[in-house]
Coordinates of C-alpha atoms and ligand atoms in Angstrom, one line a residue:
M1 CA 47.8 -1.6 20.7
M2 CA 48.6 -4.2 18.1
T3 CA 51.0 -6.2 20.2
A4 CA 49.3 -9.6 19.8
P5 CA 48.9 -11.0 16.3
P6 CA 45.3 -11.3 15.1
T7 CA 44.3 -14.0 12.7
R8 CA 46.7 -14.1 9.8
I9 CA 46.1 -11.6 7.0
E10 CA 46.0 -13.4 3.6
S11 CA 44.3 -11.3 0.9
G12 CA 44.2 -7.7 -0.1
V13 CA 40.7 -7.4 1.3
E14 CA 41.7 -8.8 4.7
Y15 CA 44.7 -6.5 4.7
I16 CA 42.4 -3.4 4.2
E17 CA 40.1 -4.6 6.9
S18 CA 43.1 -5.0 9.3
L19 CA 43.7 -1.3 9.0
R20 CA 40.3 -0.2 10.1
G21 CA 39.4 1.1 13.6
R22 CA 42.9 1.7 14.7
K23 CA 42.2 5.3 15.9
L24 CA 45.5 6.6 14.5
R25 CA 46.3 10.3 15.1
V26 CA 46.4 11.3 11.4
Y27 CA 46.2 14.9 10.2
L28 CA 45.5 16.1 6.7
F29 CA 44.5 19.6 5.5
G30 CA 44.7 20.6 9.2
E31 CA 42.1 18.2 10.3
R32 CA 42.1 14.8 12.1
V33 CA 41.2 11.9 9.7
E34 CA 38.9 9.6 11.6
E35 CA 39.3 6.6 9.3
P36 CA 42.2 6.8 6.8
V37 CA 40.9 3.6 5.1
D38 CA 37.9 5.5 3.8
H39 CA 39.6 8.8 2.9
P40 CA 39.6 9.1 -0.9
M41 CA 43.0 10.8 -0.9
I42 CA 44.6 8.0 1.2
R43 CA 42.7 5.0 -0.3
G44 CA 44.8 4.7 -3.5
S45 CA 47.9 4.1 -1.4
I46 CA 46.2 1.4 0.6
N47 CA 45.0 -0.3 -2.6
A48 CA 48.7 -0.4 -3.8
V49 CA 49.8 -2.3 -0.6
A50 CA 46.7 -4.6 -0.9
R51 CA 48.0 -5.5 -4.4
T52 CA 51.2 -7.0 -2.8
Y53 CA 49.0 -9.4 -0.8
D54 CA 47.0 -10.5 -3.8
L55 CA 50.1 -11.1 -5.8
G56 CA 51.2 -13.5 -3.1
I57 CA 48.0 -15.5 -3.8
E58 CA 48.1 -15.2 -7.6
Q59 CA 51.9 -15.8 -8.1
P60 CA 53.3 -17.4 -4.9
D61 CA 56.6 -18.3 -6.6
L62 CA 57.1 -14.6 -7.4
A63 CA 55.8 -13.0 -4.2
T64 CA 56.3 -15.5 -1.4
A65 CA 59.2 -17.6 -0.2
W66 CA 59.8 -20.5 2.2
S67 CA 61.2 -19.2 5.5
T68 CA 63.3 -21.5 7.7
L69 CA 62.7 -18.9 10.5
S70 CA 59.0 -19.6 10.8
N71 CA 58.9 -22.8 8.8
R72 CA 56.3 -21.7 6.4
R73 CA 55.8 -19.8 3.2
V74 CA 55.9 -16.0 3.9
N75 CA 55.3 -12.9 1.9
R76 CA 58.6 -12.0 0.2
F77 CA 58.5 -8.5 1.7
L78 CA 58.8 -10.2 5.2
H79 CA 61.4 -12.8 4.1
V80 CA 65.0 -12.9 5.4
T81 CA 67.0 -13.9 2.4
E82 CA 68.5 -17.4 2.5
S83 CA 70.1 -17.5 -1.0
V84 CA 71.2 -15.4 -3.9
D85 CA 67.9 -16.4 -5.6
D86 CA 66.0 -14.9 -2.8
V87 CA 67.7 -11.5 -3.3
V88 CA 67.1 -11.7 -7.1
G89 CA 63.5 -12.8 -6.4
Q90 CA 62.8 -9.5 -4.6
N91 CA 63.8 -7.5 -7.7
R92 CA 61.6 -9.6 -10.0
M93 CA 58.6 -9.1 -7.7
Q94 CA 59.3 -5.4 -7.4
R95 CA 59.3 -4.9 -11.1
R96 CA 56.0 -6.8 -11.5
L97 CA 54.3 -4.8 -8.8
G98 CA 55.5 -1.5 -10.4
Q99 CA 53.9 -2.7 -13.6
L100 CA 50.6 -3.6 -11.8
T101 CA 50.3 -0.4 -9.8
G102 CA 52.2 2.3 -11.7
T103 CA 53.2 3.8 -8.3
C104 CA 55.1 3.1 -5.1
F105 CA 53.7 0.0 -3.4
Q106 CA 55.5 1.0 -0.2
R107 CA 56.8 -2.3 1.2
C108 CA 60.4 -2.4 0.0
V109 CA 61.7 -0.2 2.9
G110 CA 60.5 -2.7 5.5
M111 CA 61.9 -5.6 3.5
D112 CA 65.3 -4.0 3.2
A113 CA 65.3 -3.0 6.9
I114 CA 64.6 -6.6 8.0
N115 CA 67.5 -7.9 6.0
A116 CA 69.9 -5.2 7.0
L117 CA 69.0 -5.6 10.7
Y118 CA 69.2 -9.4 10.6
S119 CA 72.9 -9.3 9.8
T120 CA 73.8 -6.1 11.7
T121 CA 72.2 -7.4 15.0
F122 CA 74.2 -10.6 14.6
E123 CA 77.5 -8.8 14.3
M124 CA 76.6 -6.3 17.0
D125 CA 76.0 -9.2 19.4
Q126 CA 79.3 -10.8 18.5
A127 CA 81.2 -7.6 19.2
H128 CA 79.3 -6.4 22.3
A129 CA 77.6 -9.6 23.7
T130 CA 74.3 -7.9 23.3
P131 CA 70.9 -9.8 22.9
Y132 CA 69.6 -8.1 19.8
H133 CA 69.7 -10.8 17.2
A134 CA 67.6 -13.4 19.0
R135 CA 65.1 -10.6 19.9
F136 CA 65.0 -9.5 16.3
R137 CA 64.4 -13.1 15.0
Q138 CA 61.4 -13.3 17.4
F139 CA 60.1 -10.0 16.1
V140 CA 60.4 -11.1 12.4
I141 CA 58.7 -14.5 13.2
K142 CA 55.8 -12.6 14.7
M143 CA 55.5 -10.4 11.7
Q144 CA 55.7 -13.3 9.3
E145 CA 53.0 -15.3 11.2
A146 CA 50.5 -12.4 11.2
N147 CA 51.6 -11.3 7.7
Y148 CA 52.0 -7.7 8.7
V149 CA 53.3 -4.7 6.8
I150 CA 56.5 -3.1 8.3
G151 CA 57.6 0.5 7.6
G152 CA 61.3 1.4 7.8
A153 CA 61.7 4.7 9.5
M154 CA 65.2 6.1 8.9
T155 CA 65.2 9.7 7.7
D156 CA 65.3 12.3 10.6
P157 CA 64.5 16.0 10.2
K158 CA 68.3 16.6 10.5
G159 CA 68.1 20.4 11.2
D160 CA 71.4 22.0 10.2
R161 CA 72.9 19.5 7.8
S162 CA 76.4 20.6 8.7
K163 CA 76.0 19.4 12.3
A164 CA 76.0 15.9 13.9
P165 CA 73.0 14.8 15.9
A166 CA 74.4 15.8 19.3
D167 CA 75.6 19.2 18.1
Q168 CA 72.2 20.4 16.9
T169 CA 70.7 23.4 18.6
D170 CA 67.5 21.4 19.2
P171 CA 68.5 17.9 20.3
D172 CA 65.2 16.4 18.9
M173 CA 66.3 16.9 15.3
F174 CA 67.2 13.2 15.3
V175 CA 65.2 10.5 17.1
R176 CA 66.9 10.0 20.5
I177 CA 66.6 8.2 23.8
I178 CA 65.4 10.6 26.4
E179 CA 65.2 8.1 29.3
R180 CA 66.7 4.7 29.9
R181 CA 64.7 2.3 32.2
P182 CA 65.4 -1.2 33.3
D183 CA 62.6 -2.5 31.2
G184 CA 63.1 -0.3 28.1
V185 CA 63.7 3.2 26.8
V186 CA 61.7 6.3 26.1
I187 CA 62.3 7.9 22.7
R188 CA 61.4 11.2 21.1
G189 CA 61.8 12.9 17.7
A190 CA 60.3 12.7 14.2
K191 CA 60.8 10.7 11.1
M192 CA 60.3 12.4 7.7
H193 CA 58.9 11.3 4.3
Q194 CA 57.7 7.9 5.7
T195 CA 56.5 5.8 2.8
G196 CA 53.3 3.9 3.6
C197 CA 53.6 4.4 7.3
L198 CA 49.9 4.7 7.9
N199 CA 49.4 1.6 5.8
S200 CA 51.8 -0.4 8.0
H201 CA 51.1 -2.3 11.2
W202 CA 54.6 -1.7 12.6
I203 CA 57.4 0.7 12.1
V204 CA 61.1 0.1 12.8
V205 CA 63.0 3.2 13.8
M206 CA 66.6 3.3 12.7
P207 CA 69.5 5.9 12.8
T208 CA 69.8 7.8 9.6
M209 CA 73.6 8.2 9.5
R210 CA 77.1 7.3 10.8
L211 CA 77.3 8.3 14.5
R212 CA 80.1 9.3 16.8
A213 CA 80.5 8.2 20.4
A214 CA 79.0 11.6 21.5
D215 CA 75.8 10.6 19.6
K216 CA 75.1 7.6 21.9
D217 CA 71.5 8.6 22.6
Y218 CA 70.8 8.6 18.9
A219 CA 71.9 5.0 18.3
I220 CA 68.5 3.5 18.7
V221 CA 66.7 0.8 16.7
A222 CA 63.2 0.0 17.9
A223 CA 60.0 -1.5 16.7
I224 CA 56.8 0.4 17.5
P225 CA 53.2 -0.5 16.6
V226 CA 51.7 2.1 14.3
D227 CA 48.6 2.4 16.6
H228 CA 50.8 3.5 19.5
P229 CA 49.1 6.6 21.1
G230 CA 52.4 8.4 21.2
L231 CA 52.6 8.6 17.4
T232 CA 51.1 11.4 15.3
F233 CA 51.1 11.3 11.5
I234 CA 51.0 14.4 9.3
Y235 CA 50.1 13.4 5.8
G236 CA 52.2 14.8 2.9
R237 CA 50.5 16.4 0.0
Q238 CA 51.1 15.2 -3.6
S239 CA 50.6 17.2 -6.7
C240 CA 47.0 16.8 -8.0
D241 CA 46.0 14.7 -4.9
T242 CA 42.6 16.3 -4.5
R243 CA 41.5 15.0 -7.9
S244 CA 40.7 11.8 -6.0
M245 CA 38.0 13.7 -4.2
E246 CA 36.3 15.1 -7.2
G247 CA 34.5 12.0 -8.4
G248 CA 35.0 10.5 -11.9
D249 CA 38.0 8.3 -12.8
I250 CA 39.6 9.9 -15.8
D251 CA 41.2 13.0 -14.5
Q252 CA 43.1 11.1 -11.7
G253 CA 45.1 9.4 -14.4
N254 CA 45.4 6.3 -12.1
A255 CA 42.2 6.1 -10.1
Q256 CA 43.2 2.9 -8.3
F257 CA 46.7 3.3 -7.0
A258 CA 48.8 6.0 -5.4
G259 CA 51.8 6.3 -3.1
Q260 CA 51.9 7.7 0.5
E261 CA 54.4 9.7 2.5
A262 CA 53.7 11.1 6.0
M263 CA 55.8 12.7 8.8
I264 CA 55.7 10.7 12.0
L265 CA 56.0 12.6 15.3
I266 CA 57.3 10.4 18.2
D267 CA 56.2 11.9 21.4
D268 CA 58.0 10.2 24.2
V269 CA 57.2 6.6 23.3
F270 CA 58.2 3.9 25.7
V271 CA 59.7 0.9 23.9
P272 CA 60.1 -2.4 25.9
N273 CA 63.4 -4.2 25.8
E274 CA 62.1 -7.0 23.6
L275 CA 61.5 -4.5 20.8
I276 CA 64.9 -2.8 21.0
F277 CA 67.5 -3.9 18.5
M278 CA 70.2 -1.3 19.1
N279 CA 70.7 0.9 22.2
G280 CA 73.8 3.1 22.2
E281 CA 76.1 1.0 19.9
T282 CA 77.2 4.0 17.9
D283 CA 79.9 1.9 16.2
F284 CA 77.2 -0.1 14.4
A285 CA 75.1 2.7 13.1
A286 CA 77.2 3.1 9.9
M287 CA 77.0 -0.7 9.2
L288 CA 73.3 -0.7 9.6
V289 CA 72.8 2.4 7.3
E290 CA 75.2 1.0 4.7
R291 CA 73.6 -2.5 4.6
F292 CA 70.1 -1.0 4.5
T293 CA 70.9 1.4 1.7
S294 CA 72.7 -1.3 -0.2
Y295 CA 69.5 -3.4 -0.1
H296 CA 67.3 -0.4 -0.6
R297 CA 69.2 1.2 -3.5
R298 CA 68.9 -1.9 -5.7
S299 CA 65.2 -2.2 -4.6
Y300 CA 64.7 0.8 -6.8
V301 CA 64.4 -1.5 -9.8
C302 CA 60.7 -1.2 -8.9
K303 CA 60.9 2.0 -10.9
T304 CA 61.5 -0.1 -14.0
G305 CA 58.0 -1.5 -13.5
L306 CA 56.7 2.0 -13.6
G307 CA 59.0 2.7 -16.6
D308 CA 57.3 -0.2 -18.4
V309 CA 53.9 1.4 -17.8
I310 CA 55.0 4.8 -19.0
I311 CA 56.7 3.4 -22.1
G312 CA 53.5 1.6 -22.9
A313 CA 51.5 4.8 -22.3
A314 CA 53.8 6.8 -24.6
A315 CA 53.5 4.1 -27.3
L316 CA 49.7 4.2 -27.0
A317 CA 49.7 8.0 -27.2
A318 CA 51.7 7.9 -30.4
D319 CA 49.5 5.1 -31.8
Y320 CA 46.3 7.0 -31.0
N321 CA 47.8 10.0 -32.8
G322 CA 48.6 7.8 -35.8
V323 CA 52.4 8.1 -35.6
E324 CA 53.6 5.0 -33.7
K325 CA 55.6 3.7 -36.7
V326 CA 57.4 7.0 -37.6
S327 CA 61.1 6.6 -37.2
H328 CA 61.9 9.2 -34.5
V329 CA 58.9 7.9 -32.5
R330 CA 60.3 4.3 -32.6
D331 CA 63.7 5.6 -31.8
K332 CA 62.4 7.5 -28.7
L333 CA 60.6 4.3 -27.5
V334 CA 63.8 2.4 -28.0
E335 CA 65.7 5.0 -26.0
M336 CA 63.2 4.8 -23.2
A337 CA 63.5 1.0 -23.1
H338 CA 67.3 1.2 -23.1
L339 CA 67.3 3.6 -20.1
N340 CA 64.7 1.5 -18.3
E341 CA 66.6 -1.8 -18.8
T342 CA 69.9 -0.1 -17.8
I343 CA 68.4 0.6 -14.4
Y344 CA 67.1 -3.0 -14.1
G345 CA 70.5 -4.4 -15.3
A346 CA 72.4 -2.8 -12.5
G347 CA 69.8 -3.6 -9.9
I348 CA 69.4 -7.3 -10.8
A349 CA 73.2 -7.6 -11.1
A350 CA 73.6 -6.3 -7.6
S351 CA 71.3 -9.0 -6.4
H352 CA 73.0 -11.7 -8.4
E353 CA 76.3 -10.7 -6.9
S354 CA 75.0 -11.1 -3.3
Q355 CA 77.2 -12.6 -0.7
P356 CA 76.3 -14.4 2.5
T357 CA 76.7 -12.4 5.8
A358 CA 78.0 -13.8 9.0
A359 CA 74.3 -14.2 10.2
G360 CA 73.6 -16.3 7.1
N361 CA 71.3 -14.0 5.1
Y362 CA 72.5 -12.5 1.8
Q363 CA 73.7 -9.0 1.1
P364 CA 73.6 -7.4 -2.4
D365 CA 76.8 -6.0 -4.0
D366 CA 77.1 -2.5 -2.7
L367 CA 78.8 -0.8 -5.7
L368 CA 76.2 -2.2 -8.2
A369 CA 73.4 -1.3 -5.8
N370 CA 74.6 2.3 -5.7
V371 CA 75.0 2.4 -9.5
C372 CA 71.4 1.2 -9.8
K373 CA 70.0 3.9 -7.5
H374 CA 72.2 6.6 -9.2
N375 CA 70.8 5.6 -12.6
V376 CA 67.3 5.9 -11.0
T377 CA 68.0 9.5 -9.9
R378 CA 68.6 10.3 -13.6
F379 CA 67.0 8.0 -16.2
P380 CA 63.3 8.3 -15.2
Y381 CA 63.5 12.1 -15.8
E382 CA 64.6 11.4 -19.3
I383 CA 62.0 8.7 -19.8
A384 CA 59.4 11.2 -18.5
R385 CA 60.7 13.9 -20.9
L386 CA 60.4 11.5 -23.8
A387 CA 56.9 10.4 -22.8
Q388 CA 55.8 14.0 -22.7
D389 CA 57.4 14.7 -26.0
L390 CA 55.4 11.8 -27.6
A391 CA 52.2 12.7 -25.7
G392 CA 52.0 16.2 -27.2
G393 CA 50.9 19.4 -25.4
L394 CA 47.5 18.0 -24.6
V395 CA 49.1 16.2 -21.7
A396 CA 49.1 19.5 -19.8
T397 CA 46.0 21.2 -21.3
L398 CA 43.3 18.6 -21.5
P399 CA 39.9 19.8 -20.2
S400 CA 38.4 18.0 -17.3
E401 CA 36.3 14.8 -17.2
K402 CA 33.3 17.1 -16.1
D403 CA 33.7 19.1 -19.4
F404 CA 33.5 15.8 -21.4
K405 CA 30.3 15.0 -19.5
N406 CA 28.7 18.4 -20.0
P407 CA 26.1 18.2 -22.8
E408 CA 27.2 21.5 -24.4
T409 CA 31.0 21.0 -24.3
G410 CA 31.2 17.2 -24.4
P411 CA 30.3 16.8 -28.1
L412 CA 32.7 19.6 -29.1
L413 CA 35.5 18.0 -27.2
N414 CA 34.7 14.6 -28.7
K415 CA 34.8 16.1 -32.2
Y416 CA 38.0 18.2 -31.9
L417 CA 40.1 15.9 -29.7
K418 CA 39.8 12.9 -32.0
G419 CA 43.1 11.2 -33.1
R420 CA 43.3 8.5 -35.7
D421 CA 40.3 6.7 -36.9
G422 CA 39.2 3.8 -34.7
V423 CA 40.3 5.3 -31.4
R424 CA 37.8 6.6 -28.8
V425 CA 38.5 10.1 -27.6
E426 CA 38.0 8.9 -24.0
D427 CA 40.8 6.3 -24.4
R428 CA 43.1 9.1 -25.7
A429 CA 42.2 11.2 -22.7
R430 CA 42.8 8.3 -20.3
I431 CA 46.3 7.6 -21.6
L432 CA 47.2 11.4 -21.6
R433 CA 46.0 11.6 -18.0
L434 CA 48.1 8.5 -17.0
I435 CA 51.2 10.2 -18.5
E436 CA 50.3 13.4 -16.7
N437 CA 49.8 11.4 -13.4
M438 CA 53.2 9.8 -13.6
T439 CA 55.3 12.8 -14.9
L440 CA 53.6 15.9 -13.4
G441 CA 50.8 14.6 -11.2
R442 CA 50.3 12.5 -8.1
N443 CA 52.4 9.5 -9.1
A444 CA 55.3 11.7 -10.2
V445 CA 56.2 11.6 -6.5
G446 CA 56.7 7.9 -6.9
Y447 CA 58.2 7.9 -10.3
L448 CA 60.4 11.0 -10.1
T449 CA 61.0 12.7 -6.7
E450 CA 61.2 9.4 -4.9
S451 CA 63.6 8.2 -7.5
M452 CA 65.7 11.3 -6.8
H453 CA 65.7 11.3 -3.0
G454 CA 64.3 8.0 -1.7
A455 CA 67.2 5.8 -0.3
G456 CA 69.4 8.9 -0.5
S457 CA 70.0 11.8 -2.8
P458 CA 72.4 11.4 -5.7
Q459 CA 75.5 12.6 -3.9
A460 CA 75.0 9.8 -1.3
Q461 CA 75.5 7.2 -4.0
R462 CA 78.5 9.1 -5.6
I463 CA 80.2 9.0 -2.2
Q464 CA 79.7 5.2 -2.0
I465 CA 80.8 4.7 -5.6
A466 CA 83.9 6.8 -5.0
R467 CA 84.7 4.6 -1.9
Q468 CA 84.4 1.4 -3.9
M469 CA 85.6 2.2 -7.4
N470 CA 89.1 1.0 -6.6
L471 CA 90.9 3.7 -8.6
E472 CA 94.4 2.5 -7.5
A473 CA 93.8 -1.0 -9.0
K474 CA 92.5 0.6 -12.2
K475 CA 95.6 2.8 -12.4
E476 CA 97.8 -0.3 -12.0
M477 CA 96.0 -2.0 -14.9
A478 CA 96.6 1.0 -17.1
K479 CA 100.2 1.3 -16.1
S480 CA 100.9 -2.3 -16.7
L481 CA 99.5 -2.1 -20.3
A482 CA 101.2 1.2 -21.0
G483 CA 104.6 -0.2 -19.9
I484 CA 105.0 2.1 -16.9
P485 CA 107.1 0.5 -14.2
N486 CA 105.4 -0.1 -10.8
N487 CA 106.1 1.9 -7.7
K488 CA 107.9 4.6 -9.6
T489 CA 106.9 8.2 -9.9
V490 CA 108.4 9.6 -13.1
T491 CA 108.8 13.4 -13.0
E492 CA 109.8 15.4 -16.0
S493 CA 113.2 17.1 -15.8
Ligands
FAD1 C1 59.0 10.1 -2.0 C2 60.0 9.8 -0.9 C3 59.8 8.7 -0.1 C4 60.7 8.5 0.9 N1 60.5 7.4 1.7 C5 61.3 7.2 2.8 C6 61.0 6.1 3.8 O1 60.1 5.3 3.6 N2 61.8 6.0 4.9 C7 62.7 6.9 5.1 O2 63.4 6.7 6.2 N3 63.0 7.9 4.3 C8 62.3 8.1 3.2 N4 62.6 9.1 2.3 C9 63.6 10.1 2.6 C10 64.9 10.1 1.8 O3 65.7 9.0 2.2 C11 65.5 11.5 2.0 O4 64.7 12.4 1.3 C12 66.9 11.5 1.4 O5 67.8 10.8 2.2 C13 67.4 13.0 1.4 O6 67.3 13.6 2.7 P1 66.5 15.0 2.8 O7 65.2 14.9 2.1 O8 66.6 15.3 4.3 O9 67.4 16.0 2.0 P2 68.8 16.6 2.4 O10 69.6 15.6 3.2 O11 68.6 17.9 3.0 O12 69.4 16.7 1.0 C14 69.1 17.8 0.1 C15 70.4 18.2 -0.7 O13 71.4 18.7 0.2 C16 72.6 17.9 0.1 N5 73.2 17.8 1.5 C17 72.5 17.4 2.6 N6 73.4 17.4 3.6 C18 74.6 17.7 3.1 C19 75.9 17.9 3.7 N7 76.1 17.7 5.0 N8 76.9 18.3 2.9 C20 76.7 18.5 1.6 N9 75.5 18.4 1.0 C21 74.4 18.0 1.7 C22 72.1 16.5 -0.5 O14 73.2 15.8 -1.1 C23 71.0 17.0 -1.4 O15 71.5 17.4 -2.6 C24 61.8 9.4 1.2 C25 61.9 10.5 0.4 C26 61.0 10.8 -0.7 C27 61.2 12.0 -1.5

């Protein structure tokens, strides 16, 4: 198991090598995958994470930060924020990586978990005299020194959504402690939709919701190495995923980069005390979930990087058709940019409004973070609709790369699929496939469905917005301007 750090990982190539030979129990299409790194359906997601390492080398100001924890520059995804600028810097890096990969690059969840846990463990220790914060700092230092990828494992299967963890018919519907020992705990359960979990070196398991005293066994935060033999991964399918196994590089739309979600089964895994950061403190589960989601919801500004790509693709499709300057086309491109920047505006504002926690790291503004994520559940769908509008029907009916290469059909396709003069038919096909990839195909998971459900479905943000919209203060403002006296209910006679 990967408990002792190897030599530090610096580049994307070194990162990819660090994933080899781990003998993970990974299942895909009903079969065990011997080496995920070499599987064509998985490789695109590994490439996307590798890009985060290379950005750290190419643009260190954007993708790394000085950490006073380990007294060195560290990858920003592993950095505990020390200023408002650090929180803002995360968003700037996320947008850039969205532009570079056109998909989910999978590391935000770990970054947001580190930051939420840093302050929550500090406050837990103050309330309960527990030892979690010092342990957690040691864990983060180890991750920073080896430059590892951490996955944040929060979402449980949840069974009957109307019931709390301890009330479920099957007690394993939420990850739980099945045995407490002097030197650690044994946990069991599953985590769903785990972004980039196979591409991580460690996962941090956290509760998914507010807990009651009766849910004590579900209040567990623990770090587990991904190559622990008690973990099994079942890979989630994505629309059009098998195109990566057909050869060629046009039909995939984005042949280099893809996202990854898998289900993790945790089969009675022993976690030693030094890797446990919550153990039964049900009163702190809500704080952890709220701090994590606040970070994570404004992390969804990454989707504006994907938005930049899709706006560019739509503009190119219109250009290749000879209509880029037509007024309704310009107007649709402006609308797409407006929606995209509205998402970014709320996210970056949440980061700018960060406040220090008692532990000393910085926490984004929760109301604005929720507004950002709520916009993300809506605006990418409209941006995708407009991109498909500008692309034309060919986005869904284009023949395959193999038909272009066939000596009989190829010349006919090249003749009849020509757009304006001076544009290669192949370039037109490539841009249409990219739009398909992001709005209907593989990376629509990263651009649309993840935007809808990742970091919580829309209603979860509406609940947080309702809690914080301070309606009473707003009523007082209105009353004051309308000349209605305070503290008086006026009823009509
Ligand atoms: C692409 C993708 C990537 C993800 N990555 C990660 C990850 O890396 N780590 C992680 O931990 N999680 C991840 N998630 C999980 C994500 O956080 C959840 O999908 C989200 O919280 C919704 O949970 P659910 O899927 O179980 O849906 P549900 O909770 O079942 O929600 C479905 C619908 O039912 C409603 N609903 C649910 N319960 C109730 C209730 N009690 N009362 C009323 N309405 C209810 C919801 O509002 C929603 O409309 C990811 C999800 C996706 C799609």
